[in-house]
Amino acid sequence: MVANKRLRLQEPAEECPYEVGSRVVFTPPRGPARLCTVSSVTSDLGRCHIGLQSEEGSWCVPSCSSGLKKVLLPQDKAVLRRLLQGLEAKSESDALRFSSKQRKAFEALRGTERPGSKQAVPRPVPTPWSTLLSHITAGTMTWEDAHSVFQSCSNGENPLPCSLLLALVRAGKELVRWEPMLLRLSVPAGRLVILGDTHGHLKDVVHIWKTEGLPSKDLVYLFNGDICDRGDSERRGGQRALQIWASVLAYKIAAPECIYVTRGNHEDRDYWPQYGATGFSGEIEAKYDRSEADDLLDAFGELCDQLPLAAVVQEQCLVLHGGLPRCWADDPSRSLQDLEALERPLCIPENVDGRQKQLIYDATWADPQKENGLGPNDRGGEAISFGPDVTCSVLKSFGLQLLLRSHELPGRGSEEFKGRGFEWWHACEDEMEVLLKGAKGLCLSLFTASDYCGCLEGNSGARVIFDGDLD
């Protein structure tokens, strides 16, 4: 064990608040927080020192160490929750390093009393929701039923009854689990509309649906991930990811081929707690009581683990949330069947050991870069960036013309796209056929949440529309 140098100060003996075998969260001077086990407790000139052991290493620190100010004993529920809520201020790079054991510590909270939460009280489903609930469970939900759900959500009414929302999530899961992991979508006689990150911005979904029209057989929608987490400013509705999900699932159940959702990095049950009160877990816990929130978190987690990972539109455009997998960069055997062969339930991995994990991780986390080849990513962790040569090579080998992805605010690559809802990357080569008129690249980033996180005049939102004239 590596021991830190101890300061020998003459002070009254202190009582150590830790016991051997107890679990704590320790933040070393450099590096992320780690879940540790207390391996020893010693007293030295009145000072209590504790030995800590984790998968990442071992430490010996004073019990008053600044790294233990945010210590969480798993039995201390309120403190654990405050730490998780504090993570919302950290970067995505920090969030990526949040360990699986810390996530398990959060899961241990499930079923415990939440500070300030109400005791679980059964709430009957009011009429007319009771009729709708019977339609969902009987498999007879209609377009009119779906519209009533959307109307309730868009009008800013109280959250849907838990039993109704649970029924929507569970019925939606049974539908998406039978869809291919790689969707093959044709543009209908009308239009196919693709949305990027919405992140709980209900107002943007409402605006688009009222402008373009509601989902139908002739107007198909594809949500390209990141419905969950964050949200708008409070005065413009705040967190409304639940309302977006309820509306999407309602139309999905009523008419399965009118709406689709591909998975983003935020459709990850292990990721939600890291944003604290502004995360998807926080939204659910704020709107439902203890037992209801537990049921909903479980149901949404299972739904997200069944979502398709990508889509191909009209055999011309590859749509995924993040970017191209690193294992495709120099592999002549690469194929879209790599995605089709992935099995459910599909969890977003914590590392990229092996081809399958790289496919999943990069499809949800990677970003484009200006330089050729593969490079590091400012998000940290295992995330990578891919260059124009990778995009061109992959599209050519698959016989495609465009990579459409989301995952980030426009403007990182060029000042031209700052404040807009889209950004072109990776300039077209002369021999590459361009799919969209006015295209300035082979890779298009799409972001739909306007004034992101409530930042007034921050950015526009965008959607991509394929019409029936596309050959």
JSON list of N, CA and C in Angstrom, two decimals, residues 400-434:
[
{"chain": "A", "resi": 400, "resn": "LEU", "atom": "N", "xyz": [-23.14, 4.59, -49.89]},
{"chain": "A", "resi": 400, "resn": "LEU", "atom": "CA", "xyz": [-23.98, 5.65, -49.33]},
{"chain": "A", "resi": 400, "resn": "LEU", "atom": "C", "xyz": [-23.41, 7.02, -49.69]},
{"chain": "A", "resi": 401, "resn": "GLN", "atom": "N", "xyz": [-24.21, 8.06, -49.46]},
{"chain": "A", "resi": 401, "resn": "GLN", "atom": "CA", "xyz": [-23.81, 9.41, -49.87]},
{"chain": "A", "resi": 401, "resn": "GLN", "atom": "C", "xyz": [-23.74, 10.40, -48.72]},
{"chain": "A", "resi": 402, "resn": "LEU", "atom": "N", "xyz": [-24.28, 10.05, -47.56]},
{"chain": "A", "resi": 402, "resn": "LEU", "atom": "CA", "xyz": [-24.34, 11.03, -46.47]},
{"chain": "A", "resi": 402, "resn": "LEU", "atom": "C", "xyz": [-24.33, 10.31, -45.13]},
{"chain": "A", "resi": 403, "resn": "LEU", "atom": "N", "xyz": [-23.58, 10.89, -44.17]},
{"chain": "A", "resi": 403, "resn": "LEU", "atom": "CA", "xyz": [-23.65, 10.49, -42.77]},
{"chain": "A", "resi": 403, "resn": "LEU", "atom": "C", "xyz": [-24.39, 11.59, -42.02]},
{"chain": "A", "resi": 404, "resn": "LEU", "atom": "N", "xyz": [-25.51, 11.24, -41.42]},
{"chain": "A", "resi": 404, "resn": "LEU", "atom": "CA", "xyz": [-26.31, 12.19, -40.65]},
{"chain": "A", "resi": 404, "resn": "LEU", "atom": "C", "xyz": [-26.22, 11.79, -39.18]},
{"chain": "A", "resi": 405, "resn": "ARG", "atom": "N", "xyz": [-25.70, 12.70, -38.36]},
{"chain": "A", "resi": 405, "resn": "ARG", "atom": "CA", "xyz": [-25.54, 12.41, -36.94]},
{"chain": "A", "resi": 405, "resn": "ARG", "atom": "C", "xyz": [-25.94, 13.62, -36.11]},
{"chain": "A", "resi": 406, "resn": "SER", "atom": "N", "xyz": [-25.93, 13.48, -34.81]},
{"chain": "A", "resi": 406, "resn": "SER", "atom": "CA", "xyz": [-26.39, 14.56, -33.92]},
{"chain": "A", "resi": 406, "resn": "SER", "atom": "C", "xyz": [-25.33, 14.80, -32.85]},
{"chain": "A", "resi": 407, "resn": "HIS", "atom": "N", "xyz": [-25.71, 14.73, -31.57]},
{"chain": "A", "resi": 407, "resn": "HIS", "atom": "CA", "xyz": [-24.76, 14.58, -30.48]},
{"chain": "A", "resi": 407, "resn": "HIS", "atom": "C", "xyz": [-24.10, 15.85, -29.98]},
{"chain": "A", "resi": 408, "resn": "GLU", "atom": "N", "xyz": [-24.09, 16.95, -30.72]},
{"chain": "A", "resi": 408, "resn": "GLU", "atom": "CA", "xyz": [-23.38, 18.13, -30.24]},
{"chain": "A", "resi": 408, "resn": "GLU", "atom": "C", "xyz": [-23.96, 19.40, -30.86]},
{"chain": "A", "resi": 409, "resn": "LEU", "atom": "N", "xyz": [-23.77, 20.51, -30.12]},
{"chain": "A", "resi": 409, "resn": "LEU", "atom": "CA", "xyz": [-24.17, 21.81, -30.64]},
{"chain": "A", "resi": 409, "resn": "LEU", "atom": "C", "xyz": [-23.34, 22.17, -31.87]},
{"chain": "A", "resi": 410, "resn": "PRO", "atom": "N", "xyz": [-23.95, 22.71, -32.90]},
{"chain": "A", "resi": 410, "resn": "PRO", "atom": "CA", "xyz": [-23.19, 23.14, -34.08]},
{"chain": "A", "resi": 410, "resn": "PRO", "atom": "C", "xyz": [-22.25, 24.29, -33.74]},
{"chain": "A", "resi": 411, "resn": "GLY", "atom": "N", "xyz": [-21.20, 24.43, -34.55]},
{"chain": "A", "resi": 411, "resn": "GLY", "atom": "CA", "xyz": [-20.28, 25.55, -34.40]},
{"chain": "A", "resi": 411, "resn": "GLY", "atom": "C", "xyz": [-18.90, 25.17, -33.90]},
{"chain": "A", "resi": 412, "resn": "ARG", "atom": "N", "xyz": [-18.70, 23.92, -33.52]},
{"chain": "A", "resi": 412, "resn": "ARG", "atom": "CA", "xyz": [-17.37, 23.52, -33.04]},
{"chain": "A", "resi": 412, "resn": "ARG", "atom": "C", "xyz": [-16.35, 23.52, -34.18]},
{"chain": "A", "resi": 413, "resn": "GLY", "atom": "N", "xyz": [-16.78, 23.13, -35.36]},
{"chain": "A", "resi": 413, "resn": "GLY", "atom": "CA", "xyz": [-15.85, 23.02, -36.47]},
{"chain": "A", "resi": 413, "resn": "GLY", "atom": "C", "xyz": [-15.68, 24.29, -37.27]},
{"chain": "A", "resi": 414, "resn": "SER", "atom": "N", "xyz": [-16.71, 25.15, -37.29]},
{"chain": "A", "resi": 414, "resn": "SER", "atom": "CA", "xyz": [-16.66, 26.36, -38.11]},
{"chain": "A", "resi": 414, "resn": "SER", "atom": "C", "xyz": [-17.55, 27.45, -37.51]},
{"chain": "A", "resi": 415, "resn": "GLU", "atom": "N", "xyz": [-17.02, 28.67, -37.49]},
{"chain": "A", "resi": 415, "resn": "GLU", "atom": "CA", "xyz": [-17.80, 29.81, -36.99]},
{"chain": "A", "resi": 415, "resn": "GLU", "atom": "C", "xyz": [-19.07, 30.01, -37.80]},
{"chain": "A", "resi": 416, "resn": "GLU", "atom": "N", "xyz": [-19.06, 29.56, -39.04]},
{"chain": "A", "resi": 416, "resn": "GLU", "atom": "CA", "xyz": [-20.21, 29.74, -39.93]},
{"chain": "A", "resi": 416, "resn": "GLU", "atom": "C", "xyz": [-21.47, 29.12, -39.36]},
{"chain": "A", "resi": 417, "resn": "PHE", "atom": "N", "xyz": [-21.31, 28.05, -38.55]},
{"chain": "A", "resi": 417, "resn": "PHE", "atom": "CA", "xyz": [-22.48, 27.32, -38.08]},
{"chain": "A", "resi": 417, "resn": "PHE", "atom": "C", "xyz": [-22.81, 27.58, -36.61]},
{"chain": "A", "resi": 418, "resn": "LYS", "atom": "N", "xyz": [-22.11, 28.50, -35.98]},
{"chain": "A", "resi": 418, "resn": "LYS", "atom": "CA", "xyz": [-22.43, 28.82, -34.59]},
{"chain": "A", "resi": 418, "resn": "LYS", "atom": "C", "xyz": [-23.81, 29.47, -34.52]},
{"chain": "A", "resi": 419, "resn": "GLY", "atom": "N", "xyz": [-24.59, 29.04, -33.55]},
{"chain": "A", "resi": 419, "resn": "GLY", "atom": "CA", "xyz": [-25.94, 29.58, -33.40]},
{"chain": "A", "resi": 419, "resn": "GLY", "atom": "C", "xyz": [-26.96, 28.95, -34.31]},
{"chain": "A", "resi": 420, "resn": "ARG", "atom": "N", "xyz": [-26.55, 27.96, -35.10]},
{"chain": "A", "resi": 420, "resn": "ARG", "atom": "CA", "xyz": [-27.48, 27.30, -36.02]},
{"chain": "A", "resi": 420, "resn": "ARG", "atom": "C", "xyz": [-27.83, 25.92, -35.49]},
{"chain": "A", "resi": 421, "resn": "GLY", "atom": "N", "xyz": [-28.74, 25.26, -36.16]},
{"chain": "A", "resi": 421, "resn": "GLY", "atom": "CA", "xyz": [-29.17, 23.94, -35.73]},
{"chain": "A", "resi": 421, "resn": "GLY", "atom": "C", "xyz": [-28.52, 22.81, -36.49]},
{"chain": "A", "resi": 422, "resn": "PHE", "atom": "N", "xyz": [-27.54, 23.12, -37.34]},
{"chain": "A", "resi": 422, "resn": "PHE", "atom": "CA", "xyz": [-26.86, 22.09, -38.10]},
{"chain": "A", "resi": 422, "resn": "PHE", "atom": "C", "xyz": [-25.45, 22.55, -38.42]},
{"chain": "A", "resi": 423, "resn": "GLU", "atom": "N", "xyz": [-24.59, 21.60, -38.81]},
{"chain": "A", "resi": 423, "resn": "GLU", "atom": "CA", "xyz": [-23.22, 21.93, -39.18]},
{"chain": "A", "resi": 423, "resn": "GLU", "atom": "C", "xyz": [-22.70, 20.88, -40.16]},
{"chain": "A", "resi": 424, "resn": "TRP", "atom": "N", "xyz": [-22.10, 21.35, -41.24]},
{"chain": "A", "resi": 424, "resn": "TRP", "atom": "CA", "xyz": [-21.51, 20.45, -42.23]},
{"chain": "A", "resi": 424, "resn": "TRP", "atom": "C", "xyz": [-20.07, 20.14, -41.86]},
{"chain": "A", "resi": 425, "resn": "TRP", "atom": "N", "xyz": [-19.69, 18.88, -42.03]},
{"chain": "A", "resi": 425, "resn": "TRP", "atom": "CA", "xyz": [-18.32, 18.44, -41.81]},
{"chain": "A", "resi": 425, "resn": "TRP", "atom": "C", "xyz": [-17.86, 17.64, -43.05]},
{"chain": "A", "resi": 426, "resn": "HIS", "atom": "N", "xyz": [-16.58, 17.58, -43.24]},
{"chain": "A", "resi": 426, "resn": "HIS", "atom": "CA", "xyz": [-15.92, 16.68, -44.19]},
{"chain": "A", "resi": 426, "resn": "HIS", "atom": "C", "xyz": [-16.36, 16.97, -45.63]},
{"chain": "A", "resi": 427, "resn": "ALA", "atom": "N", "xyz": [-15.70, 17.92, -46.22]},
{"chain": "A", "resi": 427, "resn": "ALA", "atom": "CA", "xyz": [-16.02, 18.41, -47.56]},
{"chain": "A", "resi": 427, "resn": "ALA", "atom": "C", "xyz": [-16.10, 17.26, -48.56]},
{"chain": "A", "resi": 428, "resn": "CYS", "atom": "N", "xyz": [-17.02, 17.41, -49.51]},
{"chain": "A", "resi": 428, "resn": "CYS", "atom": "CA", "xyz": [-17.24, 16.38, -50.52]},
{"chain": "A", "resi": 428, "resn": "CYS", "atom": "C", "xyz": [-16.07, 16.31, -51.49]},
{"chain": "A", "resi": 429, "resn": "GLU", "atom": "N", "xyz": [-15.73, 15.10, -51.88]},
{"chain": "A", "resi": 429, "resn": "GLU", "atom": "CA", "xyz": [-14.77, 14.92, -52.95]},
{"chain": "A", "resi": 429, "resn": "GLU", "atom": "C", "xyz": [-15.50, 15.01, -54.29]},
{"chain": "A", "resi": 430, "resn": "ASP", "atom": "N", "xyz": [-14.76, 15.35, -55.33]},
{"chain": "A", "resi": 430, "resn": "ASP", "atom": "CA", "xyz": [-15.39, 15.58, -56.63]},
{"chain": "A", "resi": 430, "resn": "ASP", "atom": "C", "xyz": [-16.15, 14.35, -57.13]},
{"chain": "A", "resi": 431, "resn": "GLU", "atom": "N", "xyz": [-15.60, 13.15, -56.86]},
{"chain": "A", "resi": 431, "resn": "GLU", "atom": "CA", "xyz": [-16.25, 11.96, -57.40]},
{"chain": "A", "resi": 431, "resn": "GLU", "atom": "C", "xyz": [-17.41, 11.46, -56.56]},
{"chain": "A", "resi": 432, "resn": "MET", "atom": "N", "xyz": [-17.61, 12.08, -55.38]},
{"chain": "A", "resi": 432, "resn": "MET", "atom": "CA", "xyz": [-18.70, 11.65, -54.51]},
{"chain": "A", "resi": 432, "resn": "MET", "atom": "C", "xyz": [-19.99, 12.35, -54.91]},
{"chain": "A", "resi": 433, "resn": "GLU", "atom": "N", "xyz": [-21.02, 11.58, -55.12]},
{"chain": "A", "resi": 433, "resn": "GLU", "atom": "CA", "xyz": [-22.32, 12.16, -55.45]},
{"chain": "A", "resi": 433, "resn": "GLU", "atom": "C", "xyz": [-22.96, 12.74, -54.20]},
{"chain": "A", "resi": 434, "resn": "VAL", "atom": "N", "xyz": [-23.51, 13.96, -54.33]},
{"chain": "A", "resi": 434, "resn": "VAL", "atom": "CA", "xyz": [-24.09, 14.66, -53.19]},
{"chain": "A", "resi": 434, "resn": "VAL", "atom": "C", "xyz": [-25.58, 14.35, -53.11]}
]
